[in-house]
Each structure stands twice: as structure tokens, then as C-alpha cells.
PDB file of C-alpha atoms and ligand atoms in Angstrom:
ATOM      1  CA  UNK A 102      40.833 -27.668  73.142  1.00  0.00           C
ATOM      2  CA  UNK A 103      41.285 -31.362  72.358  1.00  0.00           C
ATOM      3  CA  UNK A 104      42.936 -32.468  69.161  1.00  0.00           C
ATOM      4  CA  UNK A 105      42.994 -35.993  67.795  1.00  0.00           C
ATOM      5  CA  UNK A 106      46.420 -37.119  66.622  1.00  0.00           C
ATOM      6  CA  UNK A 107      46.531 -40.339  64.626  1.00  0.00           C
ATOM      7  CA  UNK A 108      50.039 -39.920  63.242  1.00  0.00           C
ATOM      8  CA  UNK A 109      51.798 -43.269  62.986  1.00  0.00           C
ATOM      9  CA  UNK A 110      48.405 -45.005  62.600  1.00  0.00           C
ATOM     10  CA  UNK A 111      47.061 -46.580  59.421  1.00  0.00           C
ATOM     11  CA  UNK A 112      43.520 -47.015  58.095  1.00  0.00           C
ATOM     12  CA  UNK A 113      41.869 -49.101  55.409  1.00  0.00           C
ATOM     13  CA  UNK A 114      38.943 -47.175  53.889  1.00  0.00           C
ATOM     14  CA  UNK A 115      36.610 -49.246  51.688  1.00  0.00           C
ATOM     15  CA  UNK A 116      33.797 -47.568  49.746  1.00  0.00           C
ATOM     16  CA  UNK A 117      35.026 -44.402  48.043  1.00  0.00           C
ATOM     17  CA  UNK A 118      33.200 -44.004  44.715  1.00  0.00           C
ATOM     18  CA  UNK A 119      33.492 -40.235  44.321  1.00  0.00           C
ATOM     19  CA  UNK A 120      33.915 -36.991  46.306  1.00  0.00           C
ATOM     20  CA  UNK A 121      30.357 -37.300  47.698  1.00  0.00           C
ATOM     21  CA  UNK A 122      30.964 -40.730  49.242  1.00  0.00           C
ATOM     22  CA  UNK A 123      30.718 -40.931  53.028  1.00  0.00           C
ATOM     23  CA  UNK A 124      33.928 -42.978  52.848  1.00  0.00           C
ATOM     24  CA  UNK A 125      35.715 -39.985  51.302  1.00  0.00           C
ATOM     25  CA  UNK A 126      34.526 -37.639  54.062  1.00  0.00           C
ATOM     26  CA  UNK A 127      35.742 -40.169  56.639  1.00  0.00           C
ATOM     27  CA  UNK A 128      39.114 -40.501  54.875  1.00  0.00           C
ATOM     28  CA  UNK A 129      39.457 -36.709  54.894  1.00  0.00           C
ATOM     29  CA  UNK A 130      38.855 -36.588  58.661  1.00  0.00           C
ATOM     30  CA  UNK A 131      41.273 -39.466  59.334  1.00  0.00           C
ATOM     31  CA  UNK A 132      43.832 -37.878  56.993  1.00  0.00           C
ATOM     32  CA  UNK A 133      43.568 -34.514  58.740  1.00  0.00           C
ATOM     33  CA  UNK A 134      44.473 -36.311  61.989  1.00  0.00           C
ATOM     34  CA  UNK A 135      47.665 -37.633  60.356  1.00  0.00           C
ATOM     35  CA  UNK A 136      46.502 -41.182  59.654  1.00  0.00           C
ATOM     36  CA  UNK A 137      48.037 -42.984  56.665  1.00  0.00           C
ATOM     37  CA  UNK A 138      45.293 -44.381  54.432  1.00  0.00           C
ATOM     38  CA  UNK A 139      44.815 -47.372  52.139  1.00  0.00           C
ATOM     39  CA  UNK A 140      41.897 -46.843  49.736  1.00  0.00           C
ATOM     40  CA  UNK A 141      40.063 -49.472  47.756  1.00  0.00           C
ATOM     41  CA  UNK A 142      37.945 -49.073  44.650  1.00  0.00           C
ATOM     42  CA  UNK A 143      35.366 -51.435  43.204  1.00  0.00           C
ATOM     43  CA  UNK A 144      36.169 -52.239  39.585  1.00  0.00           C
ATOM     44  CA  UNK A 145      38.033 -50.323  36.894  1.00  0.00           C
ATOM     45  CA  UNK A 146      35.029 -47.953  36.491  1.00  0.00           C
ATOM     46  CA  UNK A 147      35.973 -46.243  39.765  1.00  0.00           C
ATOM     47  CA  UNK A 148      39.777 -46.585  39.568  1.00  0.00           C
ATOM     48  CA  UNK A 149      40.314 -43.125  38.088  1.00  0.00           C
ATOM     49  CA  UNK A 150      37.993 -41.336  40.578  1.00  0.00           C
ATOM     50  CA  UNK A 151      39.660 -42.871  43.602  1.00  0.00           C
ATOM     51  CA  UNK A 152      43.211 -42.378  42.306  1.00  0.00           C
ATOM     52  CA  UNK A 153      42.466 -38.711  41.570  1.00  0.00           C
ATOM     53  CA  UNK A 154      40.931 -38.061  45.006  1.00  0.00           C
ATOM     54  CA  UNK A 155      43.624 -39.968  46.900  1.00  0.00           C
ATOM     55  CA  UNK A 156      46.436 -38.197  45.020  1.00  0.00           C
ATOM     56  CA  UNK A 157      46.399 -35.450  47.673  1.00  0.00           C
ATOM     57  CA  UNK A 158      47.940 -37.989  50.055  1.00  0.00           C
ATOM     58  CA  UNK A 159      51.537 -38.800  49.030  1.00  0.00           C
ATOM     59  CA  UNK A 160      51.697 -41.921  51.152  1.00  0.00           C
ATOM     60  CA  UNK A 161      48.277 -43.413  50.264  1.00  0.00           C
ATOM     61  CA  UNK A 162      47.861 -46.944  49.001  1.00  0.00           C
ATOM     62  CA  UNK A 163      45.222 -47.590  46.317  1.00  0.00           C
ATOM     63  CA  UNK A 164      43.961 -51.083  45.580  1.00  0.00           C
ATOM     64  CA  UNK A 165      41.149 -52.829  43.737  1.00  0.00           C
ATOM     65  CA  UNK A 166      38.654 -54.638  45.971  1.00  0.00           C
ATOM     66  CA  UNK A 167      35.321 -56.070  45.014  1.00  0.00           C
ATOM     67  CA  UNK A 168      34.100 -57.642  48.252  1.00  0.00           C
ATOM     68  CA  UNK A 169      32.503 -60.540  46.369  1.00  0.00           C
ATOM     69  CA  UNK A 170      36.059 -61.737  45.597  1.00  0.00           C
ATOM     70  CA  UNK A 171      37.848 -63.494  48.490  1.00  0.00           C
ATOM     71  CA  UNK A 172      41.013 -63.324  46.406  1.00  0.00           C
ATOM     72  CA  UNK A 173      40.834 -59.524  46.129  1.00  0.00           C
ATOM     73  CA  UNK A 174      40.081 -59.205  49.861  1.00  0.00           C
ATOM     74  CA  UNK A 175      43.148 -61.332  50.695  1.00  0.00           C
ATOM     75  CA  UNK A 176      45.227 -59.262  48.262  1.00  0.00           C
ATOM     76  CA  UNK A 177      44.275 -56.022  50.049  1.00  0.00           C
ATOM     77  CA  UNK A 178      45.454 -57.234  53.458  1.00  0.00           C
ATOM     78  CA  UNK A 179      48.647 -58.766  52.027  1.00  0.00           C
ATOM     79  CA  UNK A 180      49.479 -55.419  50.370  1.00  0.00           C
ATOM     80  CA  UNK A 181      48.767 -53.416  53.538  1.00  0.00           C
ATOM     81  CA  UNK A 182      50.977 -55.770  55.530  1.00  0.00           C
ATOM     82  CA  UNK A 183      53.753 -55.358  52.969  1.00  0.00           C
ATOM     83  CA  UNK A 184      53.517 -51.558  52.557  1.00  0.00           C
ATOM     84  CA  UNK A 185      52.283 -50.335  55.964  1.00  0.00           C
ATOM     85  CA  UNK A 186      53.294 -53.223  58.229  1.00  0.00           C
ATOM     86  CA  UNK A 187      50.309 -52.511  60.507  1.00  0.00           C
ATOM     87  CA  UNK A 188      46.584 -51.777  60.488  1.00  0.00           C
ATOM     88  CA  UNK A 189      44.832 -49.722  63.172  1.00  0.00           C
ATOM     89  CA  UNK A 190      41.494 -48.717  61.618  1.00  0.00           C
ATOM     90  CA  UNK A 191      39.112 -50.221  59.068  1.00  0.00           C
ATOM     91  CA  UNK A 192      36.136 -48.327  57.606  1.00  0.00           C
ATOM     92  CA  UNK A 193      33.403 -50.393  55.937  1.00  0.00           C
ATOM     93  CA  UNK A 194      31.340 -47.973  53.830  1.00  0.00           C
ATOM     94  CA  UNK A 195      29.891 -50.390  51.308  1.00  0.00           C
ATOM     95  CA  UNK A 196      26.341 -51.267  50.336  1.00  0.00           C
ATOM     96  CA  UNK A 197      24.614 -52.536  47.242  1.00  0.00           C
ATOM     97  CA  UNK A 198      21.206 -53.841  46.213  1.00  0.00           C
ATOM     98  CA  UNK A 199      19.763 -54.242  42.743  1.00  0.00           C
ATOM     99  CA  UNK A 200      17.743 -51.215  41.684  1.00  0.00           C
ATOM    100  CA  UNK A 201      14.563 -53.261  41.271  1.00  0.00           C
ATOM    101  CA  UNK A 202      14.875 -54.305  44.929  1.00  0.00           C
ATOM    102  CA  UNK A 203      14.932 -50.680  46.113  1.00  0.00           C
ATOM    103  CA  UNK A 204      11.392 -49.868  45.029  1.00  0.00           C
ATOM    104  CA  UNK A 205       7.968 -51.464  44.983  1.00  0.00           C
ATOM    105  CA  UNK A 206       6.851 -54.405  47.080  1.00  0.00           C
ATOM    106  CA  UNK A 207       9.330 -55.947  49.511  1.00  0.00           C
ATOM    107  CA  UNK A 208       7.585 -59.326  49.348  1.00  0.00           C
ATOM    108  CA  UNK A 209       8.632 -59.596  45.698  1.00  0.00           C
ATOM    109  CA  UNK A 210      12.359 -59.569  46.570  1.00  0.00           C
ATOM    110  CA  UNK A 211      13.996 -62.491  44.739  1.00  0.00           C
ATOM    111  CA  UNK A 212      16.360 -64.919  46.419  1.00  0.00           C
ATOM    112  CA  UNK A 213      19.142 -63.671  44.173  1.00  0.00           C
ATOM    113  CA  UNK A 214      18.378 -60.034  45.074  1.00  0.00           C
ATOM    114  CA  UNK A 215      18.383 -60.922  48.777  1.00  0.00           C
ATOM    115  CA  UNK A 216      21.684 -62.807  48.477  1.00  0.00           C
ATOM    116  CA  UNK A 217      23.343 -59.985  46.565  1.00  0.00           C
ATOM    117  CA  UNK A 218      22.271 -57.271  49.027  1.00  0.00           C
ATOM    118  CA  UNK A 219      23.126 -59.269  52.146  1.00  0.00           C
ATOM    119  CA  UNK A 220      26.424 -60.584  50.767  1.00  0.00           C
ATOM    120  CA  UNK A 221      27.786 -57.212  49.686  1.00  0.00           C
ATOM    121  CA  UNK A 222      26.267 -55.009  52.391  1.00  0.00           C
ATOM    122  CA  UNK A 223      26.538 -57.242  55.482  1.00  0.00           C
ATOM    123  CA  UNK A 224      28.589 -60.438  55.011  1.00  0.00           C
ATOM    124  CA  UNK A 225      31.507 -58.405  53.671  1.00  0.00           C
ATOM    125  CA  UNK A 226      31.962 -56.838  57.118  1.00  0.00           C
ATOM    126  CA  UNK A 227      32.428 -60.311  58.611  1.00  0.00           C
ATOM    127  CA  UNK A 228      34.901 -61.414  55.926  1.00  0.00           C
ATOM    128  CA  UNK A 229      36.898 -58.172  56.155  1.00  0.00           C
ATOM    129  CA  UNK A 230      36.916 -58.102  59.968  1.00  0.00           C
ATOM    130  CA  UNK A 231      38.316 -61.630  60.088  1.00  0.00           C
ATOM    131  CA  UNK A 232      41.356 -60.448  58.082  1.00  0.00           C
ATOM    132  CA  UNK A 233      41.618 -57.070  59.853  1.00  0.00           C
ATOM    133  CA  UNK A 234      41.557 -58.701  63.310  1.00  0.00           C
ATOM    134  CA  UNK A 235      44.673 -60.718  62.433  1.00  0.00           C
ATOM    135  CA  UNK A 236      46.536 -57.477  61.720  1.00  0.00           C
ATOM    136  CA  UNK A 237      45.118 -55.676  64.768  1.00  0.00           C
ATOM    137  CA  UNK A 238      45.585 -58.347  67.409  1.00  0.00           C
ATOM    138  CA  UNK A 239      49.058 -57.184  68.458  1.00  0.00           C
ATOM    139  CA  UNK A 240      48.170 -53.575  69.264  1.00  0.00           C
ATOM    140  CA  UNK A 241      44.358 -53.283  69.149  1.00  0.00           C
ATOM    141  CA  UNK A 242      42.300 -51.435  66.570  1.00  0.00           C
ATOM    142  CA  UNK A 243      38.982 -49.992  65.527  1.00  0.00           C
ATOM    143  CA  UNK A 244      36.456 -51.153  62.919  1.00  0.00           C
ATOM    144  CA  UNK A 245      33.560 -48.976  61.786  1.00  0.00           C
ATOM    145  CA  UNK A 246      30.565 -49.754  59.553  1.00  0.00           C
ATOM    146  CA  UNK A 247      27.968 -47.408  58.055  1.00  0.00           C
ATOM    147  CA  UNK A 248      24.320 -48.211  58.612  1.00  0.00           C
ATOM    148  CA  UNK A 249      20.867 -46.648  58.229  1.00  0.00           C
ATOM    149  CA  UNK A 250      17.788 -46.593  60.476  1.00  0.00           C
ATOM    150  CA  UNK A 251      15.879 -48.746  57.968  1.00  0.00           C
ATOM    151  CA  UNK A 252      17.425 -51.607  60.004  1.00  0.00           C
ATOM    152  CA  UNK A 253      14.985 -50.796  62.840  1.00  0.00           C
ATOM    153  CA  UNK A 254      12.019 -48.973  61.285  1.00  0.00           C
ATOM    154  CA  UNK A 255      10.187 -49.136  57.984  1.00  0.00           C
ATOM    155  CA  UNK A 256      11.341 -46.747  55.276  1.00  0.00           C
ATOM    156  CA  UNK A 257       9.385 -47.232  52.040  1.00  0.00           C
ATOM    157  CA  UNK A 258      11.578 -48.516  49.172  1.00  0.00           C
ATOM    158  CA  UNK A 259      14.599 -49.368  51.360  1.00  0.00           C
ATOM    159  CA  UNK A 260      13.157 -52.897  51.345  1.00  0.00           C
ATOM    160  CA  UNK A 261      15.974 -55.468  51.206  1.00  0.00           C
ATOM    161  CA  UNK A 262      18.516 -52.831  52.284  1.00  0.00           C
ATOM    162  CA  UNK A 263      16.671 -52.647  55.625  1.00  0.00           C
ATOM    163  CA  UNK A 264      17.225 -56.414  56.009  1.00  0.00           C
ATOM    164  CA  UNK A 265      20.902 -55.988  55.085  1.00  0.00           C
ATOM    165  CA  UNK A 266      21.396 -53.174  57.600  1.00  0.00           C
ATOM    166  CA  UNK A 267      19.721 -55.223  60.358  1.00  0.00           C
ATOM    167  CA  UNK A 268      22.188 -58.045  59.608  1.00  0.00           C
ATOM    168  CA  UNK A 269      25.073 -55.567  59.520  1.00  0.00           C
ATOM    169  CA  UNK A 270      24.170 -54.097  62.928  1.00  0.00           C
ATOM    170  CA  UNK A 271      23.919 -57.567  64.412  1.00  0.00           C
ATOM    171  CA  UNK A 272      27.345 -58.405  62.966  1.00  0.00           C
ATOM    172  CA  UNK A 273      28.759 -55.254  64.594  1.00  0.00           C
ATOM    173  CA  UNK A 274      27.589 -56.464  68.023  1.00  0.00           C
ATOM    174  CA  UNK A 275      28.721 -60.058  67.496  1.00  0.00           C
ATOM    175  CA  UNK A 276      32.154 -59.000  66.194  1.00  0.00           C
ATOM    176  CA  UNK A 277      32.505 -56.475  68.973  1.00  0.00           C
ATOM    177  CA  UNK A 278      31.960 -59.185  71.592  1.00  0.00           C
ATOM    178  CA  UNK A 279      34.399 -61.546  69.872  1.00  0.00           C
ATOM    179  CA  UNK A 280      37.150 -59.005  69.215  1.00  0.00           C
ATOM    180  CA  UNK A 281      36.910 -57.106  72.507  1.00  0.00           C
ATOM    181  CA  UNK A 282      39.520 -59.371  74.162  1.00  0.00           C
ATOM    182  CA  UNK A 283      41.963 -58.328  71.395  1.00  0.00           C
ATOM    183  CA  UNK A 284      41.219 -54.652  72.165  1.00  0.00           C
ATOM    184  CA  UNK A 285      39.615 -54.323  68.737  1.00  0.00           C
ATOM    185  CA  UNK A 286      36.508 -52.123  68.937  1.00  0.00           C
ATOM    186  CA  UNK A 287      33.670 -52.494  66.426  1.00  0.00           C
ATOM    187  CA  UNK A 288      31.021 -49.796  66.024  1.00  0.00           C
ATOM    188  CA  UNK A 289      28.543 -48.429  63.496  1.00  0.00           C
ATOM    189  CA  UNK A 290      27.419 -44.961  62.512  1.00  0.00           C
ATOM    190  CA  UNK A 291      23.755 -44.713  61.532  1.00  0.00           C
ATOM    191  CA  UNK A 292      23.781 -41.725  59.213  1.00  0.00           C
ATOM    192  CA  UNK A 293      20.857 -39.549  58.216  1.00  0.00           C
ATOM    193  CA  UNK A 294      20.231 -39.093  54.486  1.00  0.00           C
ATOM    194  CA  UNK A 295      23.110 -37.616  52.470  1.00  0.00           C
ATOM    195  CA  UNK A 296      22.850 -37.307  48.699  1.00  0.00           C
ATOM    196  CA  UNK A 297      25.387 -39.826  47.382  1.00  0.00           C
ATOM    197  CA  UNK A 298      25.498 -42.166  44.396  1.00  0.00           C
ATOM    198  CA  UNK A 299      23.994 -45.071  46.364  1.00  0.00           C
ATOM    199  CA  UNK A 300      21.415 -42.983  48.203  1.00  0.00           C
ATOM    200  CA  UNK A 301      20.062 -41.613  44.946  1.00  0.00           C
ATOM    201  CA  UNK A 302      19.472 -45.200  43.800  1.00  0.00           C
ATOM    202  CA  UNK A 303      16.678 -45.572  46.388  1.00  0.00           C
ATOM    203  CA  UNK A 304      13.291 -44.597  44.924  1.00  0.00           C
ATOM    204  CA  UNK A 305      11.885 -41.470  46.623  1.00  0.00           C
ATOM    205  CA  UNK A 306      15.202 -40.512  48.279  1.00  0.00           C
ATOM    206  CA  UNK A 307      14.743 -36.743  47.772  1.00  0.00           C
ATOM    207  CA  UNK A 308      11.295 -36.722  49.407  1.00  0.00           C
ATOM    208  CA  UNK A 309      12.625 -38.826  52.296  1.00  0.00           C
ATOM    209  CA  UNK A 310      15.527 -36.404  52.849  1.00  0.00           C
ATOM    210  CA  UNK A 311      13.076 -33.471  52.886  1.00  0.00           C
ATOM    211  CA  UNK A 312      10.945 -35.279  55.497  1.00  0.00           C
ATOM    212  CA  UNK A 313      14.038 -35.860  57.667  1.00  0.00           C
ATOM    213  CA  UNK A 314      14.980 -32.193  57.427  1.00  0.00           C
ATOM    214  CA  UNK A 315      11.514 -31.143  58.592  1.00  0.00           C
ATOM    215  CA  UNK A 316      11.202 -33.627  61.465  1.00  0.00           C
ATOM    216  CA  UNK A 317      14.751 -33.789  62.867  1.00  0.00           C
ATOM    217  CA  UNK A 318      15.293 -31.926  66.171  1.00  0.00           C
ATOM    218  CA  UNK A 319      18.101 -29.902  64.572  1.00  0.00           C
ATOM    219  CA  UNK A 320      15.753 -28.924  61.726  1.00  0.00           C
ATOM    220  CA  UNK A 321      18.214 -29.891  58.992  1.00  0.00           C
ATOM    221  CA  UNK A 322      19.947 -32.793  57.332  1.00  0.00           C
ATOM    222  CA  UNK A 323      23.490 -33.777  58.216  1.00  0.00           C
ATOM    223  CA  UNK A 324      26.603 -33.290  56.093  1.00  0.00           C
ATOM    224  CA  UNK A 325      29.096 -35.926  55.000  1.00  0.00           C
ATOM    225  CA  UNK A 326      31.729 -34.000  56.991  1.00  0.00           C
ATOM    226  CA  UNK A 327      29.737 -34.571  60.179  1.00  0.00           C
ATOM    227  CA  UNK A 328      29.861 -38.306  59.487  1.00  0.00           C
ATOM    228  CA  UNK A 329      33.617 -37.968  58.872  1.00  0.00           C
ATOM    229  CA  UNK A 330      34.223 -36.231  62.179  1.00  0.00           C
ATOM    230  CA  UNK A 331      32.073 -38.676  64.167  1.00  0.00           C
ATOM    231  CA  UNK A 332      33.986 -41.540  62.524  1.00  0.00           C
ATOM    232  CA  UNK A 333      37.280 -39.908  63.501  1.00  0.00           C
ATOM    233  CA  UNK A 334      36.083 -39.708  67.111  1.00  0.00           C
ATOM    234  CA  UNK A 335      34.911 -43.345  67.176  1.00  0.00           C
ATOM    235  CA  UNK A 336      38.192 -44.605  65.692  1.00  0.00           C
ATOM    236  CA  UNK A 337      40.368 -42.505  67.995  1.00  0.00           C
ATOM    237  CA  UNK A 338      41.573 -43.125  71.555  1.00  0.00           C
ATOM    238  CA  UNK A 339      38.907 -40.617  72.686  1.00  0.00           C
ATOM    239  CA  UNK A 340      36.349 -43.410  72.131  1.00  0.00           C
ATOM    240  CA  UNK A 341      38.493 -46.124  73.781  1.00  0.00           C
ATOM    241  CA  UNK A 342      35.570 -47.188  75.997  1.00  0.00           C
ATOM    242  CA  UNK A 343      33.030 -47.534  73.176  1.00  0.00           C
ATOM    243  CA  UNK A 344      32.363 -50.771  71.306  1.00  0.00           C
ATOM    244  CA  UNK A 345      29.339 -52.600  69.894  1.00  0.00           C
ATOM    245  CA  UNK A 346      27.483 -49.312  69.563  1.00  0.00           C
ATOM    246  CA  UNK A 347      25.433 -47.731  66.797  1.00  0.00           C
ATOM    247  CA  UNK A 348      25.945 -43.976  66.970  1.00  0.00           C
ATOM    248  CA  UNK A 349      23.195 -41.962  65.266  1.00  0.00           C
ATOM    249  CA  UNK A 350      24.546 -39.061  63.221  1.00  0.00           C
ATOM    250  CA  UNK A 351      21.162 -37.965  61.919  1.00  0.00           C
ATOM    251  CA  UNK A 352      20.410 -34.536  63.457  1.00  0.00           C
ATOM    252  CA  UNK A 353      18.372 -36.439  66.079  1.00  0.00           C
ATOM    253  CA  UNK A 354      15.742 -37.815  63.680  1.00  0.00           C
ATOM    254  CA  UNK A 355      15.763 -41.289  65.294  1.00  0.00           C
ATOM    255  CA  UNK A 356      14.293 -40.102  68.621  1.00  0.00           C
ATOM    256  CA  UNK A 357      11.096 -38.725  67.104  1.00  0.00           C
ATOM    257  CA  UNK A 358       7.730 -40.483  67.447  1.00  0.00           C
ATOM    258  CA  UNK A 359       5.696 -38.228  65.201  1.00  0.00           C
TER     259      UNK A 359
HETATM  260  P1  NAD B 692      28.497 -44.399  47.749  1.00  0.00           P
HETATM  261  O1  NAD B 692      27.770 -44.860  46.541  1.00  0.00           O
HETATM  262  O2  NAD B 692      29.378 -43.239  47.621  1.00  0.00           O
HETATM  263  O3  NAD B 692      29.306 -45.598  48.413  1.00  0.00           O
HETATM  264  C1  NAD B 692      28.911 -46.956  48.326  1.00  0.00           C
HETATM  265  C2  NAD B 692      30.160 -47.731  48.001  1.00  0.00           C
HETATM  266  O4  NAD B 692      29.895 -49.142  48.006  1.00  0.00           O
HETATM  267  C3  NAD B 692      30.728 -47.391  46.619  1.00  0.00           C
HETATM  268  O5  NAD B 692      32.058 -46.934  46.745  1.00  0.00           O
HETATM  269  C4  NAD B 692      30.684 -48.714  45.884  1.00  0.00           C
HETATM  270  O6  NAD B 692      31.763 -48.882  44.982  1.00  0.00           O
HETATM  271  C5  NAD B 692      30.779 -49.683  47.057  1.00  0.00           C
HETATM  272  N1  NAD B 692      30.412 -51.049  46.663  1.00  0.00           N
HETATM  273  C6  NAD B 692      29.216 -51.483  46.167  1.00  0.00           C
HETATM  274  N2  NAD B 692      29.328 -52.791  45.855  1.00  0.00           N
HETATM  275  C7  NAD B 692      30.607 -53.173  46.156  1.00  0.00           C
HETATM  276  C8  NAD B 692      31.343 -54.388  46.026  1.00  0.00           C
HETATM  277  N3  NAD B 692      30.798 -55.516  45.485  1.00  0.00           N
HETATM  278  N4  NAD B 692      32.641 -54.410  46.432  1.00  0.00           N
HETATM  279  C9  NAD B 692      33.227 -53.298  46.938  1.00  0.00           C
HETATM  280  N5  NAD B 692      32.589 -52.128  47.071  1.00  0.00           N
HETATM  281  C10 NAD B 692      31.293 -52.065  46.678  1.00  0.00           C
HETATM  282  O7  NAD B 692      27.318 -44.116  48.826  1.00  0.00           O
HETATM  283  P2  NAD B 692      27.378 -43.769  50.383  1.00  0.00           P
HETATM  284  O8  NAD B 692      26.069 -43.163  50.686  1.00  0.00           O
HETATM  285  O9  NAD B 692      28.633 -43.049  50.718  1.00  0.00           O
HETATM  286  O10 NAD B 692      27.380 -45.218  51.048  1.00  0.00           O
HETATM  287  C11 NAD B 692      28.372 -45.634  51.980  1.00  0.00           C
HETATM  288  C12 NAD B 692      27.720 -46.378  53.140  1.00  0.00           C
HETATM  289  O11 NAD B 692      26.939 -45.446  53.903  1.00  0.00           O
HETATM  290  C13 NAD B 692      26.772 -47.487  52.736  1.00  0.00           C
HETATM  291  O12 NAD B 692      26.909 -48.567  53.649  1.00  0.00           O
HETATM  292  C14 NAD B 692      25.416 -46.835  52.895  1.00  0.00           C
HETATM  293  O13 NAD B 692      24.363 -47.760  53.091  1.00  0.00           O
HETATM  294  C15 NAD B 692      25.685 -46.025  54.143  1.00  0.00           C
HETATM  295  N6  NAD B 692      24.692 -44.965  54.426  1.00  0.00           N
HETATM  296  C16 NAD B 692      24.450 -43.983  53.530  1.00  0.00           C
HETATM  297  C17 NAD B 692      23.504 -43.007  53.817  1.00  0.00           C
HETATM  298  C18 NAD B 692      23.190 -41.917  52.825  1.00  0.00           C
HETATM  299  O14 NAD B 692      22.128 -41.309  52.946  1.00  0.00           O
HETATM  300  N7  NAD B 692      24.059 -41.621  51.889  1.00  0.00           N
HETATM  301  C19 NAD B 692      22.801 -43.036  55.039  1.00  0.00           C
HETATM  302  C20 NAD B 692      23.084 -44.061  55.942  1.00  0.00           C
HETATM  303  C21 NAD B 692      24.035 -45.036  55.637  1.00  0.00           C
END
């Protein structure tokens, strides 16, 4: 049996809102492999949740980071450098679009709604990777983003989030090509529907998840833990030959025609 040992390694996990967050499941998998974790939370509203969850790890670092603030992003990397002295893994599990842009007619998306969704859900990966690469260039590293198949196919109501995920997946490939020479790998997991705070903000999410369950080759939806374990694999030396890839963790849904 193979085991993944990440002791001595450190990870920055962005995007824990509560215990249902995919970022939390990923942190749990990385933590179980012995990785030391820095968590971020967006705004005081989520400070308590994240501190409570992360309290099971004695050596965790917990910091505020709204990705629309360059100052907060810089502060996160300065703190990790000071406290951990190294960074091996970064998990980008962040997305946001205004509620009115996640229902109704896509053609009515406002410029402001487009900017907000693309800035928070896609540009942030570029800004964060630029900082992470500086800390990873000495010994290599792994960056992982979370995406959804609405980047490639039409899912009613995902609207501007489909545009954001397409941009995110492109950024994964572009960053992967640029950071490969530093031995920094950049990949994405395209997850099937999991009931989280963000997912429930998309109109019709429950019906979409039921459709996935019925159509997927495995005849079920995935769990957050399955995303966590696939993330652990991708960020570990077992995936040392994989970069620029989108790995579908969706019970096989993406291969189906009808
Ligand atoms: P979630 O609501 O638990 O996580 C989303 C996170 O984004 C939250 O922690 C929120 O605080 C953070 N965020 C939003 N705006 C931010 C900002 N300005 N600065 C910093 N953080 C900000 O939901 P989730 O489903 O775990 O989402 C995590 C990722 O997984 C997202 O990229 C999402 O698109 C992706 N994903 C989710 C599903 C699903 O069905 N749940 C499927 C595929 C992909």
C-alpha cells in the first residue's frame, strides 16, 4: 500500500468558509498527510468559523485575505515566510459572482458583474501564483485551483461563472507553462456538484445535482472528501509528472453525451 507523507511540507489553503467547503476537505487530506497549513478567511464574518475549524491543528496559521486586496495578499505571503519559512503547496478554492448574475439571461450580465466574477474567481489565481512562485522557486511546488465543467459546456444559471472558470482553466495552463522550469506544477480539479455555500447560490443547483447523480457513470454524486483526496494526490510527489491538467472528479459525468 502507498502512503503519501507530506511532513515537513507547508500549504496555503484559501477558501474555507465552513466545514462544507471543498477547501476544508482538501485541508483535512493535506493535514492527514502531515502537511502544515496556513488558512485564510475572507472578512471578519468568517473569522470565527475558520479559527474554530483550524483549531484542531496546533501549528496552523490563520490570516485574513480578501483577494481583491493586494495589500492583504502581500501580507499573507510575508506572514508565511516569517512563520513557516517555506511554501510547497497552494490551494485556490475561491469563487464569487453576484447572485443576480447566477440566474436568468446571461446576455444581461453587467460589466461590473463580469469584472467582479472574473477578478475574484480567475484573476486572483494569477496574483496569488505570482507571489507563491517566488516562495517555491528554490525547491519546487504545487498549485491547485478548483473549477467546474461550466467552463466548457452550458449549464443554465452558471452564466458568468462559466466565463470565469474558462478564464481560470486557461490561467492554469499558462501558469503551468511559465512555472514548469521552476518545478512548480499548476493543475485544476473540475469537481462535480457538492452542496456548499457557494454552490447553493446558483439558481437550480439541487435539480442540477440530481441530474448529475442520474447521468454519471458511477450513478452518484461525489463527496467533498473525494475532492480532498484527489487534491492530496495532485499536490504530492505521486503526481510529479502532472502539470497543466484539469482532473475531473465528477463520478465520470463529463464523458457523457446524452
Ligand atoms: P464555499 O462557499 O465553501 O467556498 C468559496 C470560498 O470563496 C469561500 O470561502 C469564500 O469566502 C471565498 N471567497 C469569495 N470571495 C472571496 C474574496 N473576495 N476573497 C477571498 N475569498 C473569497 O464553496 P465551494 O463549493 O467549496 O467553492 C470552492 C471552489 O470550488 C470554488 O472555486 C468553486 O467554484 C469550486 N467548485 C465548487 C463546486 C461545488 O459544486 N461545490 C463544483 C466545482 C467547483
